Tab-separated table of C-alpha atoms in Angstrom:
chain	number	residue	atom	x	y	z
A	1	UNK	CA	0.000	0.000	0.000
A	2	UNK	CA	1.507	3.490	-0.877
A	3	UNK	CA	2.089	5.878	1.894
A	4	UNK	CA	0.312	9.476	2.040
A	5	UNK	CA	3.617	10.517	0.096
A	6	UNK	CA	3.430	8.807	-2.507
A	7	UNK	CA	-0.027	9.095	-3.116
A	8	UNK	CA	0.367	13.229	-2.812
A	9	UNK	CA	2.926	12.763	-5.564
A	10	UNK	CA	0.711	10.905	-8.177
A	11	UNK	CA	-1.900	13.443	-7.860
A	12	UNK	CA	0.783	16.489	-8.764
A	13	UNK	CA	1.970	15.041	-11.431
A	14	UNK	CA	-1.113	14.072	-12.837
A	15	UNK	CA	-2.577	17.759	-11.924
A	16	UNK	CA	0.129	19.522	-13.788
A	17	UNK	CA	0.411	16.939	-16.869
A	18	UNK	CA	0.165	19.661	-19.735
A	19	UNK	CA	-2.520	17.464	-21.185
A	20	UNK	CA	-4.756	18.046	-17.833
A	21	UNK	CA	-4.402	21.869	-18.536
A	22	UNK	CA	-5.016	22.453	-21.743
A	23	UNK	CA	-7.156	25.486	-21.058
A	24	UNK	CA	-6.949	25.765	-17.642
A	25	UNK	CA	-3.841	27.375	-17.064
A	26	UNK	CA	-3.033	30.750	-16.996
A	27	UNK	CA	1.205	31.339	-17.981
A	28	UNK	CA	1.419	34.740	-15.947
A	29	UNK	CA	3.753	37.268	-18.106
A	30	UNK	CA	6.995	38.714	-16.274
A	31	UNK	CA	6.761	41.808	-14.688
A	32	UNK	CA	3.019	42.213	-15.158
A	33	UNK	CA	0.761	42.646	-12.150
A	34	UNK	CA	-2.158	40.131	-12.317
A	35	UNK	CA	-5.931	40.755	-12.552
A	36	UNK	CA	-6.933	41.151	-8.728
A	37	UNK	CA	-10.721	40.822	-6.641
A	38	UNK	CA	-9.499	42.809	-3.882
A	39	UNK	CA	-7.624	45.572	-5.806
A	40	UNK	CA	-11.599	45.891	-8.122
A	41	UNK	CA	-13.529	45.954	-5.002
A	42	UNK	CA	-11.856	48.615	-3.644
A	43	UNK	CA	-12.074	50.709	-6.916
A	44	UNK	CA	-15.852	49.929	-6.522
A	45	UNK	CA	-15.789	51.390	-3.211
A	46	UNK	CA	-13.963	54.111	-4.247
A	47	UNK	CA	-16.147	54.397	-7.306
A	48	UNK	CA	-19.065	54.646	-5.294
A	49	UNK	CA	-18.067	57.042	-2.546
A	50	UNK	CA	-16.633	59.217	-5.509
A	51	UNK	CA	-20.249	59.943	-6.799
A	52	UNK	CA	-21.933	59.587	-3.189
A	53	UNK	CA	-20.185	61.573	-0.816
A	54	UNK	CA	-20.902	60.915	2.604
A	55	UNK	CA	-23.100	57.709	1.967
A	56	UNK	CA	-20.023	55.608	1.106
A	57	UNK	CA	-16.111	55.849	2.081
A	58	UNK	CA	-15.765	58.589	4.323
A	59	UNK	CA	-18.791	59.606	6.206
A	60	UNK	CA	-17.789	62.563	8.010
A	61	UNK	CA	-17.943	64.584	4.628
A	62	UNK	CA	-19.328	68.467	5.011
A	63	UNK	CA	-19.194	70.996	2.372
A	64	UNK	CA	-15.710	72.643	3.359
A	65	UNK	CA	-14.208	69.318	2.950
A	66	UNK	CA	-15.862	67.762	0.316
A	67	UNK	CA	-12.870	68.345	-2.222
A	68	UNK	CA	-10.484	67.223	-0.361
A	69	UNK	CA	-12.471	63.782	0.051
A	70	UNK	CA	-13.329	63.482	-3.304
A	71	UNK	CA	-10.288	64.342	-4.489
A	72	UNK	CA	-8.007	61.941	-2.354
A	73	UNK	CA	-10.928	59.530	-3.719
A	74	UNK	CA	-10.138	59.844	-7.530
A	75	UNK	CA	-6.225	59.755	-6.782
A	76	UNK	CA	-6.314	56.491	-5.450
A	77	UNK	CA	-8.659	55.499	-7.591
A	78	UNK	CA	-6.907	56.009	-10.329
A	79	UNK	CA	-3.517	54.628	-9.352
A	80	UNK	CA	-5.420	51.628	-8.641
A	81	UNK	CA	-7.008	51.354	-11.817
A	82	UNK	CA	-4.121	51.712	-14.445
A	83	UNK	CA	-2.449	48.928	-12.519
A	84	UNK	CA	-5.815	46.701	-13.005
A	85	UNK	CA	-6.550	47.601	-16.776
A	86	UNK	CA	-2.563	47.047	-17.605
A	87	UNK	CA	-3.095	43.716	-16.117
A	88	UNK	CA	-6.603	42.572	-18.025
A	89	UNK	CA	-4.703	43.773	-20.906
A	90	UNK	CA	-1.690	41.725	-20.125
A	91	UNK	CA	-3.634	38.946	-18.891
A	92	UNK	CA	-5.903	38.567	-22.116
A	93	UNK	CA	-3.021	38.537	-24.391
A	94	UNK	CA	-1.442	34.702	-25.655
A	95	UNK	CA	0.997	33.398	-24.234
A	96	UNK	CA	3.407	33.520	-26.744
A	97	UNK	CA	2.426	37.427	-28.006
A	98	UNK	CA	4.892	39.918	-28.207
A	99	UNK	CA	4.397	43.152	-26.585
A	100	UNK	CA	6.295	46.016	-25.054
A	101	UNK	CA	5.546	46.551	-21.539
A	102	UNK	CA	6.015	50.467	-21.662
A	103	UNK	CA	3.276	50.463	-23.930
A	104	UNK	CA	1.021	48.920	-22.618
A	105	UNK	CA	1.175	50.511	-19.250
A	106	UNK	CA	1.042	54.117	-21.284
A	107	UNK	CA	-2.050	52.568	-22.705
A	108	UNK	CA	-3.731	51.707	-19.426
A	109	UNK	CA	-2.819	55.409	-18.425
A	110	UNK	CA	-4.784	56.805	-21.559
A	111	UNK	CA	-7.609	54.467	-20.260
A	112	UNK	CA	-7.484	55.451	-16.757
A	113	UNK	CA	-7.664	59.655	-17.527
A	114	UNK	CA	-10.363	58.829	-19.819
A	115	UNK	CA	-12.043	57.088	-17.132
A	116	UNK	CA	-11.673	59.904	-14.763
A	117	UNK	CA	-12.349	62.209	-17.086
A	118	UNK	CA	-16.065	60.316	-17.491
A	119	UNK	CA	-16.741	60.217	-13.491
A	120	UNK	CA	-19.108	63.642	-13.761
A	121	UNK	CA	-21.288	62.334	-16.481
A	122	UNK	CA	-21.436	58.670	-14.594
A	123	UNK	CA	-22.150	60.536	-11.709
A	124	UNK	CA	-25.340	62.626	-13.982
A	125	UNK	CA	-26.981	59.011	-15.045
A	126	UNK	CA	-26.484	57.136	-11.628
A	127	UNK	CA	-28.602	60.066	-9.963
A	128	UNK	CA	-31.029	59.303	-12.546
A	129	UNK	CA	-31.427	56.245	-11.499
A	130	UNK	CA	-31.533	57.228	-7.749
A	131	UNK	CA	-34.201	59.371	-8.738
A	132	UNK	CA	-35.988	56.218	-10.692
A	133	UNK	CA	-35.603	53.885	-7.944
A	134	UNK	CA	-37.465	56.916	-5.553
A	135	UNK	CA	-40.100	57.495	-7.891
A	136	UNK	CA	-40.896	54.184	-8.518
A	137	UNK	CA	-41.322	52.696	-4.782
A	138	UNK	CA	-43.921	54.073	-2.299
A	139	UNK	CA	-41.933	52.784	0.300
A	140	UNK	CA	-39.026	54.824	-0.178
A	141	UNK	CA	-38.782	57.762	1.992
A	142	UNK	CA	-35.418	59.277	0.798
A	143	UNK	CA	-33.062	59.701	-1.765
A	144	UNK	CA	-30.626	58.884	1.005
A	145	UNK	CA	-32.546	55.451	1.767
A	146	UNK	CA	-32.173	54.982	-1.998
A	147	UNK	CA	-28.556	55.061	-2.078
A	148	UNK	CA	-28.190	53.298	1.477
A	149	UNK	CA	-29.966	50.612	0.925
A	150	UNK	CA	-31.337	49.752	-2.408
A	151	UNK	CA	-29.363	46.693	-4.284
A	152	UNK	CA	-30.309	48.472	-7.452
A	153	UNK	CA	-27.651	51.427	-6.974
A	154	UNK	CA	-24.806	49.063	-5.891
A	155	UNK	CA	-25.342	47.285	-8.949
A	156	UNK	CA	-25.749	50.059	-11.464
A	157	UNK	CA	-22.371	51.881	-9.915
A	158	UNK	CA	-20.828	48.713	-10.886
A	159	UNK	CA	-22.192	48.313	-14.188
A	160	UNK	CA	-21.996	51.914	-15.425
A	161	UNK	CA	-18.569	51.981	-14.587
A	162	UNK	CA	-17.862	48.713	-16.084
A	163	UNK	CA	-19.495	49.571	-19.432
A	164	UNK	CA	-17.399	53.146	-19.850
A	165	UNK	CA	-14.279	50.380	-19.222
A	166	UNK	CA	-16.010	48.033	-21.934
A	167	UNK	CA	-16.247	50.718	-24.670
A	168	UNK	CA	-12.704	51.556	-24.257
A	169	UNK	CA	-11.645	48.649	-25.303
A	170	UNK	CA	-10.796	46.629	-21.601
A	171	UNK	CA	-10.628	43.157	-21.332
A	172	UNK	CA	-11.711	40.832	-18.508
A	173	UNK	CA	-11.914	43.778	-15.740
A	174	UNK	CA	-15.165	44.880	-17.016
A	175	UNK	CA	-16.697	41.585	-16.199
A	176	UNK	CA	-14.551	41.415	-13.073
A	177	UNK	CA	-16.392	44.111	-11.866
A	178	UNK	CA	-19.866	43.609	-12.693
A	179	UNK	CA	-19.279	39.918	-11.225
A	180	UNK	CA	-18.555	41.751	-7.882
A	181	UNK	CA	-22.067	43.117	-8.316
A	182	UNK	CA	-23.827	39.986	-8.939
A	183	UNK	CA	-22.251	37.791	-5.692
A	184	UNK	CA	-23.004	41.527	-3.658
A	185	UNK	CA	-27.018	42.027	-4.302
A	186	UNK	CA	-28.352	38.931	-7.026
A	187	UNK	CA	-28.245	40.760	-10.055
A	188	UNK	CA	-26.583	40.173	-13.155
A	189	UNK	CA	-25.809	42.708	-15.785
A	190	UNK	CA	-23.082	41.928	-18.505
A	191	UNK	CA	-20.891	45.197	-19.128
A	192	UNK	CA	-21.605	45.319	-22.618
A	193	UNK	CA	-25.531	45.316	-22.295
A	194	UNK	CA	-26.647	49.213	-23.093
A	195	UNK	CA	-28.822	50.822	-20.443
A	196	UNK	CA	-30.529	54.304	-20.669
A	197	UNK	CA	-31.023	56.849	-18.116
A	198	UNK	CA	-33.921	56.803	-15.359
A	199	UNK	CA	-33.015	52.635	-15.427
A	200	UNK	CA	-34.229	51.089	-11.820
A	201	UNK	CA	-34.559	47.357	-10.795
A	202	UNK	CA	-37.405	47.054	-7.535
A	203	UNK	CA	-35.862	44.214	-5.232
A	204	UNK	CA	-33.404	43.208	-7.907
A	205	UNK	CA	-32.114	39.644	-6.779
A	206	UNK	CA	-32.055	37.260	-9.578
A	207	UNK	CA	-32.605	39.681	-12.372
A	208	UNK	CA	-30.192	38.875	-15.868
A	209	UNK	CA	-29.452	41.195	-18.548
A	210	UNK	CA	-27.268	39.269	-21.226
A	211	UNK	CA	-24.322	41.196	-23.162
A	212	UNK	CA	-26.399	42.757	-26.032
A	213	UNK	CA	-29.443	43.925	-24.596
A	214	UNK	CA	-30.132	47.219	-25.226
A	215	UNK	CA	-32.606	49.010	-22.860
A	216	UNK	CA	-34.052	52.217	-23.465
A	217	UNK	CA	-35.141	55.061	-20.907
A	218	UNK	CA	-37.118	55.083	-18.015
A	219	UNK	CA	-37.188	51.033	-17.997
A	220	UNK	CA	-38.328	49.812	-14.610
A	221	UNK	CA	-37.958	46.162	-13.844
A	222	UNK	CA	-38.760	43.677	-10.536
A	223	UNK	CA	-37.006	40.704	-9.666
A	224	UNK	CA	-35.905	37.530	-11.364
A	225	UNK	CA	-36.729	39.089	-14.676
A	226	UNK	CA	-34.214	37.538	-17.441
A	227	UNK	CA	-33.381	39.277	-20.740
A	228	UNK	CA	-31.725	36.482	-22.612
A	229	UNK	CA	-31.001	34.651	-25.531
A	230	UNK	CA	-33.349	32.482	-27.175
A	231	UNK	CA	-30.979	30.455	-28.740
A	232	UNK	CA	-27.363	30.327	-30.090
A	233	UNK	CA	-26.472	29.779	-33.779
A	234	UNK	CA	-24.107	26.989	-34.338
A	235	UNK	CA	-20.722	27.265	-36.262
A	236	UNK	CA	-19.838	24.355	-38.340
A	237	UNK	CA	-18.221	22.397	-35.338
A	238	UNK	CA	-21.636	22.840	-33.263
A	239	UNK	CA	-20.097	25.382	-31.311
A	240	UNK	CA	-21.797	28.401	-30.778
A	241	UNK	CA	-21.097	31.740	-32.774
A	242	UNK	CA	-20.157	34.661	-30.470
A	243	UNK	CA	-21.101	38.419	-30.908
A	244	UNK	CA	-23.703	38.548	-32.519
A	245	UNK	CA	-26.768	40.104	-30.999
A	246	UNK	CA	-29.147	37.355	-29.405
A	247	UNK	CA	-30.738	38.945	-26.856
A	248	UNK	CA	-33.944	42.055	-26.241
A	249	UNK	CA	-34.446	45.266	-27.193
A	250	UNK	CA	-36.294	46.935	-24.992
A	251	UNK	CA	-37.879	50.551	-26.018
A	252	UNK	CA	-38.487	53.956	-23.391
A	253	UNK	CA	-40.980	53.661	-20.732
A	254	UNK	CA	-41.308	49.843	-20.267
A	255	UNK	CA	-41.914	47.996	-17.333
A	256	UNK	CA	-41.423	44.160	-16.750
A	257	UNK	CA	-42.997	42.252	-13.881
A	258	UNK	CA	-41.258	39.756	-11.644
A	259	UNK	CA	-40.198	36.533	-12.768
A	260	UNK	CA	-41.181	37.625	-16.793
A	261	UNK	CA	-38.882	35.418	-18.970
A	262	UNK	CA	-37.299	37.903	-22.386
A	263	UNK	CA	-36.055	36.194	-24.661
A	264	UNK	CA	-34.258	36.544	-28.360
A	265	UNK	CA	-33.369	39.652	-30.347
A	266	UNK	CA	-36.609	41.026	-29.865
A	267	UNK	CA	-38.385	44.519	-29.343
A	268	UNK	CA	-40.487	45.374	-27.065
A	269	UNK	CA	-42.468	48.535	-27.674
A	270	UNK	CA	-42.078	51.750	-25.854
A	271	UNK	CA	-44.752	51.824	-23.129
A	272	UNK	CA	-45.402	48.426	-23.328
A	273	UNK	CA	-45.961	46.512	-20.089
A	274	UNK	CA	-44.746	42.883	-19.150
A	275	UNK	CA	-46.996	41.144	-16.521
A	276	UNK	CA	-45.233	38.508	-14.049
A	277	UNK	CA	-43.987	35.409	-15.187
A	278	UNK	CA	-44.988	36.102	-19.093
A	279	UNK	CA	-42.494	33.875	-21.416
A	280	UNK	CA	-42.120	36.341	-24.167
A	281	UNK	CA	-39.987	35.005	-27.737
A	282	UNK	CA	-41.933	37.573	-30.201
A	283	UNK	CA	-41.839	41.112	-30.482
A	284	UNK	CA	-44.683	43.467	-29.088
A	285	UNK	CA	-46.071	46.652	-30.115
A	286	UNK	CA	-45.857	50.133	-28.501
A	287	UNK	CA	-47.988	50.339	-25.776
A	288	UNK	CA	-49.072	46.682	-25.368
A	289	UNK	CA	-49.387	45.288	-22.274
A	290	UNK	CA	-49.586	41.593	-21.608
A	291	UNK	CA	-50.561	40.043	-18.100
A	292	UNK	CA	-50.944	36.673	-17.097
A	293	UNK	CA	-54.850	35.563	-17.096
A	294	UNK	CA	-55.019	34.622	-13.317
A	295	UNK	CA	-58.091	34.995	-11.271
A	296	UNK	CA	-56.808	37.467	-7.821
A	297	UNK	CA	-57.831	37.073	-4.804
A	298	UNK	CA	-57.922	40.012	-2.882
A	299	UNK	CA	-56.994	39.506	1.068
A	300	UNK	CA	-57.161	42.930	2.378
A	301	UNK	CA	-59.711	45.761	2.741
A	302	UNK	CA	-57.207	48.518	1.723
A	303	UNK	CA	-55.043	47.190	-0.766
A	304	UNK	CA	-53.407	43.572	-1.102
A	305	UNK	CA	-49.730	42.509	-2.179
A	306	UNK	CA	-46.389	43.859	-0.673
């Protein structure tokens, strides 16, 4: 009978056999930092106490010292984020590429002042969506209880930042990022999906919006509603052709019920409504609206529902 020994030596050979990691294994470049969790998360916190002072980060922020904390904020920020779009860069590239260091690292510079220079305007939509989120729930009291509390604006800091990284041209930290969302509140929104202004999600866990969605403004949706893909055309090895767009369109002013299932490159109409747990493949007019036939039974004298 082998010993513990031996046995711990069959298993690393057999776990580092090239043939066991054919694409599993990462060869990490010299003197290239490596895509980091911890590093992202903290740009996310940054990120969000950047464009909500006082809610986030520091919390002892008054007028007189607001520019100091925003400004030590978007330093740090930025340091942090050069070094983590020069390593998706780095990280995306094959193993066997040629590149020139210097270059990329002035790259992820030019990146990371473009970035900064797009925090204001990121700053103009995400208090639309504050504003959305307020608007759209009865039981919301405050802005501030908006920004404190509500999944939705976690997410959407995430994504919106993500998504100005994704149309510059950066790999793998975009999705980094809006992964961080999706373990933090439930939701998943892919970087590359397109989302208007006034955008809100009420409750928000288990909602999906796939890469190529493209959602117009004032779009209100509940929870576990999925914007997907209806199906994936095949390449000739059965393998499924990527980047093309597969997934809704949906137009200004709609609003999608909980647990409604999108799916294909569809439209749905401006003003159109969704009811809950509607399986919708086809598209739909302006100003449709399509509920579930389901007989209600009304429990309470005032009103009924949460």
């Amino acid at each position: 009978m082998n010993n513990i020994s031996d046995t711990i030596n069959t298993a690393v050979d057999a776990l580092s056999s090239p043939e066991s990691l054919e694409g599993l294994f990462h060869q990490v470049h010299d003197n290239v930092p490596l895509p980091s969790n911890a590093s992202l998360a903290e740009i996310v916190e940054l990120a969000r106490a950047i464009f909500f002072p006082g809610y986030f980060g520091q919390n002892k922020v008054t007028q007189d010292t607001i520019k100091y904390h925003v400004g030590v904020a978007i330093e740090r920020f930025a340091r942090l984020l050069k070094k983590q779009v020069m390593a998706g860069m780095c990280f995306c590239m094959e193993e066997n590429e040629a590149f020139s260091v210097s270059e990329v690292r002035a790259k992820a510079q030019e990146i990371t002042e473009e970035t900064v220079r797009r925090l204001p305007k990121l700053r103009g939509i995400l208090a639309t969506d504050v504003e959305a989120a307020y608007n759209g729930d009865p039981a919301a009291t405050s802005f501030g209880e908006i920004i404190s509390c509500y999944p939705v604006i976690r997410t959407l800091t995430n994504y919106r930042l993500a998504h100005e990284l994704h149309l510059l041209g950066v790999p793998l930290i975009p999705r980094m990022i809006s992964e961080l969302a999706h373990s933090e509140t439930g939701i998943d929104i892919h970087p590359a999906a397109e989302i208007g202004h006034h955008f809100t999600i009420d409750h928000g866990t288990g909602v999906v919006i796939g890469a190529t969605c493209i959602i117009g403004n004032n779009v209100k949706l509940y929870q576990g509603v999925t914007l997907g893909a209806l199906s994936f055309p095949l390449d000739e090895d059965g393998n499924p052709i990527k980047g093309i767009p597969r997934h809704p369109i949906l137009g200004n002013d709609v609003i999608v019920y909980s647990n409604a299932t999108i799916l294909g490159r569809i439209t749905i109409g401006d003003r159109s409504v969704i009811g809950a747990n509607r399986w919708v493949t086809d598209n739909i007019a302006p100003d449709t609206k399509i509920y579930k036939n389901v007989r209600m039974q009304k429990g309470f004298e005032n009103g009924y529902g949460i």
